[in-house]
One Martini backbone bead per residue (centre of mass of N, CA, C, O) as a GRO file, in nm:
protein
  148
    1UNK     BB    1  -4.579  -0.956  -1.137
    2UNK     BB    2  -4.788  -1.020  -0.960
    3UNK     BB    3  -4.819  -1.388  -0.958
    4UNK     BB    4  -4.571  -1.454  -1.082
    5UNK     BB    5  -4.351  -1.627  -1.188
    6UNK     BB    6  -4.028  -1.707  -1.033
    7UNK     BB    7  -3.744  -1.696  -1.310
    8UNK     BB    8  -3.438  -1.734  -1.338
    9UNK     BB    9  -3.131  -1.646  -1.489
   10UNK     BB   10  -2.801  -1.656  -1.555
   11UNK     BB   11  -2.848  -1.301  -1.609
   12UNK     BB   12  -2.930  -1.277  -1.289
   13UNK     BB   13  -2.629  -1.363  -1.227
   14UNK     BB   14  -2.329  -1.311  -1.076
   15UNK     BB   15  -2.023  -1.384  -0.996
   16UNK     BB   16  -2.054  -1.228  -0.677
   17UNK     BB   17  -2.218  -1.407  -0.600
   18UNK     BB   18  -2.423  -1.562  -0.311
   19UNK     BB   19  -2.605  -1.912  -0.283
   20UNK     BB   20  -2.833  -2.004  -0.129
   21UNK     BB   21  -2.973  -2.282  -0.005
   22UNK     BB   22  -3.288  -2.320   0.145
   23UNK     BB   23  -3.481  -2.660   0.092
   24UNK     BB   24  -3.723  -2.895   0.232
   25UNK     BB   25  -3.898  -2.823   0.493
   26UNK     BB   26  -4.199  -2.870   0.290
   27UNK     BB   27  -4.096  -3.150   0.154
   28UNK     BB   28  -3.932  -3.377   0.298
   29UNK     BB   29  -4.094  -3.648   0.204
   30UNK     BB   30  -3.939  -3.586  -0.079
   31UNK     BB   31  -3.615  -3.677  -0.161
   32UNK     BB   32  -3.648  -3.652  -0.453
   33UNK     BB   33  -3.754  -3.320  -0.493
   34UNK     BB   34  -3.563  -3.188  -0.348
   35UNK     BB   35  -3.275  -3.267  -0.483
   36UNK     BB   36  -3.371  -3.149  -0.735
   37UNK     BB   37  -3.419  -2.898  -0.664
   38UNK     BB   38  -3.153  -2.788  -0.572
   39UNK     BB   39  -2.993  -2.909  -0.856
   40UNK     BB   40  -3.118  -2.670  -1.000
   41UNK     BB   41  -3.012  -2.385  -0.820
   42UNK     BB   42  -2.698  -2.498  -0.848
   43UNK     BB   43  -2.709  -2.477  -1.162
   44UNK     BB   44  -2.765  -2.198  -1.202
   45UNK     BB   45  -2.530  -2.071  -1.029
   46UNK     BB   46  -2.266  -2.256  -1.150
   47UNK     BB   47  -2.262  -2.103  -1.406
   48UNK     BB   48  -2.139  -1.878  -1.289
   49UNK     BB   49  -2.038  -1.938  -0.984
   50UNK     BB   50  -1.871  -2.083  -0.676
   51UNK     BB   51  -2.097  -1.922  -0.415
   52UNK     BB   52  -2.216  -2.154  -0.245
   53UNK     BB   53  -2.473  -2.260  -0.046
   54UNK     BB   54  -2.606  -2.560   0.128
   55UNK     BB   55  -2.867  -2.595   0.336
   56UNK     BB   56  -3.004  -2.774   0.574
   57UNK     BB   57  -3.314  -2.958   0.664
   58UNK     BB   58  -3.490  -2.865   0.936
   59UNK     BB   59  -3.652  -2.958   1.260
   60UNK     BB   60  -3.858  -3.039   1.512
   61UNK     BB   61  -4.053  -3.109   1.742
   62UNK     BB   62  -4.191  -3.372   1.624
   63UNK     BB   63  -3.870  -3.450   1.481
   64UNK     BB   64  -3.743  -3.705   1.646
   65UNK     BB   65  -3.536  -3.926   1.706
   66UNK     BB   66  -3.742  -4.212   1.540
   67UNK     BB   67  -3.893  -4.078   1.317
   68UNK     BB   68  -4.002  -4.047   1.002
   69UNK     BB   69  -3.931  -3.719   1.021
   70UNK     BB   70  -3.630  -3.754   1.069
   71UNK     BB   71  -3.542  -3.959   0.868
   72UNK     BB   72  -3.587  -3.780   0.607
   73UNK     BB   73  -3.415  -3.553   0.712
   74UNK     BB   74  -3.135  -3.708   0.727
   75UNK     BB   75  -3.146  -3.796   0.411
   76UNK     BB   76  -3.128  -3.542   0.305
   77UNK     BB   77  -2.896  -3.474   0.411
   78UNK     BB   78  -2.692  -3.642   0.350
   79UNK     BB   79  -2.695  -3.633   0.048
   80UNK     BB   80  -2.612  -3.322   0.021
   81UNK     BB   81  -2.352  -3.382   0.141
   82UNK     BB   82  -2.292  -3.587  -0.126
   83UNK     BB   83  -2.335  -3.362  -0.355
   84UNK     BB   84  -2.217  -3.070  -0.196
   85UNK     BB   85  -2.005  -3.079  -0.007
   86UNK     BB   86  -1.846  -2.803   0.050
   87UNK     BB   87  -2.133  -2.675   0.015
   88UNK     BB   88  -2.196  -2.775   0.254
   89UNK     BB   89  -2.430  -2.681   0.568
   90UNK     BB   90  -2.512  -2.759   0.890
   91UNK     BB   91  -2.716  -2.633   1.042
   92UNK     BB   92  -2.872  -2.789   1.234
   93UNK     BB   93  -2.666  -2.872   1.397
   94UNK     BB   94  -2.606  -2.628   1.500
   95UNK     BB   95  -2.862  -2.536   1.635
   96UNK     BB   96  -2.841  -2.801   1.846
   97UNK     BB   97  -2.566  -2.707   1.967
   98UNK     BB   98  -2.736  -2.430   2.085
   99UNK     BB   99  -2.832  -2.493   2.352
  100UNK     BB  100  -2.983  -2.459   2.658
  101UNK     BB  101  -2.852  -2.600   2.928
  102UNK     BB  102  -3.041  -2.411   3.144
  103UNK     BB  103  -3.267  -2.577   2.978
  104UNK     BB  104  -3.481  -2.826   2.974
  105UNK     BB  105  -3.579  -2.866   2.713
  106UNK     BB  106  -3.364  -2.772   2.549
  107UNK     BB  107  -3.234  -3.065   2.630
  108UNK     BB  108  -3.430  -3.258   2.515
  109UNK     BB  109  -3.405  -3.167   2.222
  110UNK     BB  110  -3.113  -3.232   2.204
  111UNK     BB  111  -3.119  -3.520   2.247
  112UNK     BB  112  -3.355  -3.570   2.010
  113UNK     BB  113  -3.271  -3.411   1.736
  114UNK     BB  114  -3.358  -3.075   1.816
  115UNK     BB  115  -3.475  -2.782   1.763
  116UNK     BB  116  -3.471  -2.627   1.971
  117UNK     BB  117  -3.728  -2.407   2.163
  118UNK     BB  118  -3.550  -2.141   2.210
  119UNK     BB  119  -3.528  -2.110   1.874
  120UNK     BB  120  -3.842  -2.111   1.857
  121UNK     BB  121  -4.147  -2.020   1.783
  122UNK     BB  122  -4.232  -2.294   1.687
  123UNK     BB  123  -4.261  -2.637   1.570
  124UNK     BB  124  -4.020  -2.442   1.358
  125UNK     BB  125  -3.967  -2.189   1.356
  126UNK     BB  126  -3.764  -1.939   1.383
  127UNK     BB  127  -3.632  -1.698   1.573
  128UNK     BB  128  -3.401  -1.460   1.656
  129UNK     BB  129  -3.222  -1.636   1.769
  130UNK     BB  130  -3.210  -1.883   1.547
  131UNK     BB  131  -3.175  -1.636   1.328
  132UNK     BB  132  -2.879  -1.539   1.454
  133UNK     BB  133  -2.706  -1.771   1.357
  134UNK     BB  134  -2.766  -1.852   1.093
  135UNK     BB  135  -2.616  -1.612   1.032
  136UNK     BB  136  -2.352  -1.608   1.154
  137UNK     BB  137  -2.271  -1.882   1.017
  138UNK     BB  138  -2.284  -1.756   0.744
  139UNK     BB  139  -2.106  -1.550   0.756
  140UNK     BB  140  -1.827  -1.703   0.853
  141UNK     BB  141  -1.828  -1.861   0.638
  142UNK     BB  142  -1.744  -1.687   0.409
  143UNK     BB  143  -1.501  -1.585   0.535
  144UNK     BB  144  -1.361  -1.832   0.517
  145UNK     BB  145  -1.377  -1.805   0.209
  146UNK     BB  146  -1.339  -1.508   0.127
  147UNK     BB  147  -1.607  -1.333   0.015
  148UNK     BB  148  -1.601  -1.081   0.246
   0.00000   0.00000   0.00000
């Protein structure tokens, strides 16, 4: 009902669910508790599937290379990335990599290691374009892993 905790348990995942997992992005500051956070939705999946994807923490606009916010998010990646190998996929970096050359902002985004503005609805959010990718990449990783 409306207000309550959503708690699942291993009895609401069948063995061919696909688990997404992409969360640290409002509480990027803090390293033990997203890793933990994290690591409580791989084991509740891990115990039914083995079709995984820990999706890594997109930064944003004033969130580039040299800040202490950038520096947070790039530790909880390497970590995740630590901890969960080929279960990880660095979305972030996909996004970055995504940037459109022939604008100017864009560029400059991508140059300080953060998700361009072409794909930002604002400051973080993704737009159509951003989650457009997003979407794709995932996808992809699916197909290549043989799940779809």
């Amino acid at each position: 009902k409306e207000g309550d905790l959503f708690k699942p348990t291993a009895l609401d995942i069948a063995a061919n669910d696909i688990a997404v997992i992409w969360v640290g992005r409002n509480n990027a500051h803090e390293l033990d508790t997203v890793l933990l956070d994290v690591l409580r939705i791989y084991n509740l999946f891990a115990k039914v599937t083995s079709r995984i994807i820990v999706l890594s923490v997109i930064n944003g606009e004033a969130e580039y290379t040299g800040t202490t916010s950038h520096s947070s998010i790039t530790a909880i990646n390497e970590q995740l990335k630590f901890e969960f190998g080929d279960s990880y996929l660095d979305i972030r970096q996909v996004l970055i990599e995504s940037y459109d050359p022939n604008e100017s902002q864009s560029v400059i985004d991508y140059e300080k290691g953060t998700t361009p503005s072409s794909l930002r609805e604002d400051n973080v959010h993704l737009n159509a374009a951003g989650n457009q990718i997003v979407a794709y990449t995932l996808y992809s990783h699916m197909l290549d892993h043989g799940w779809l």
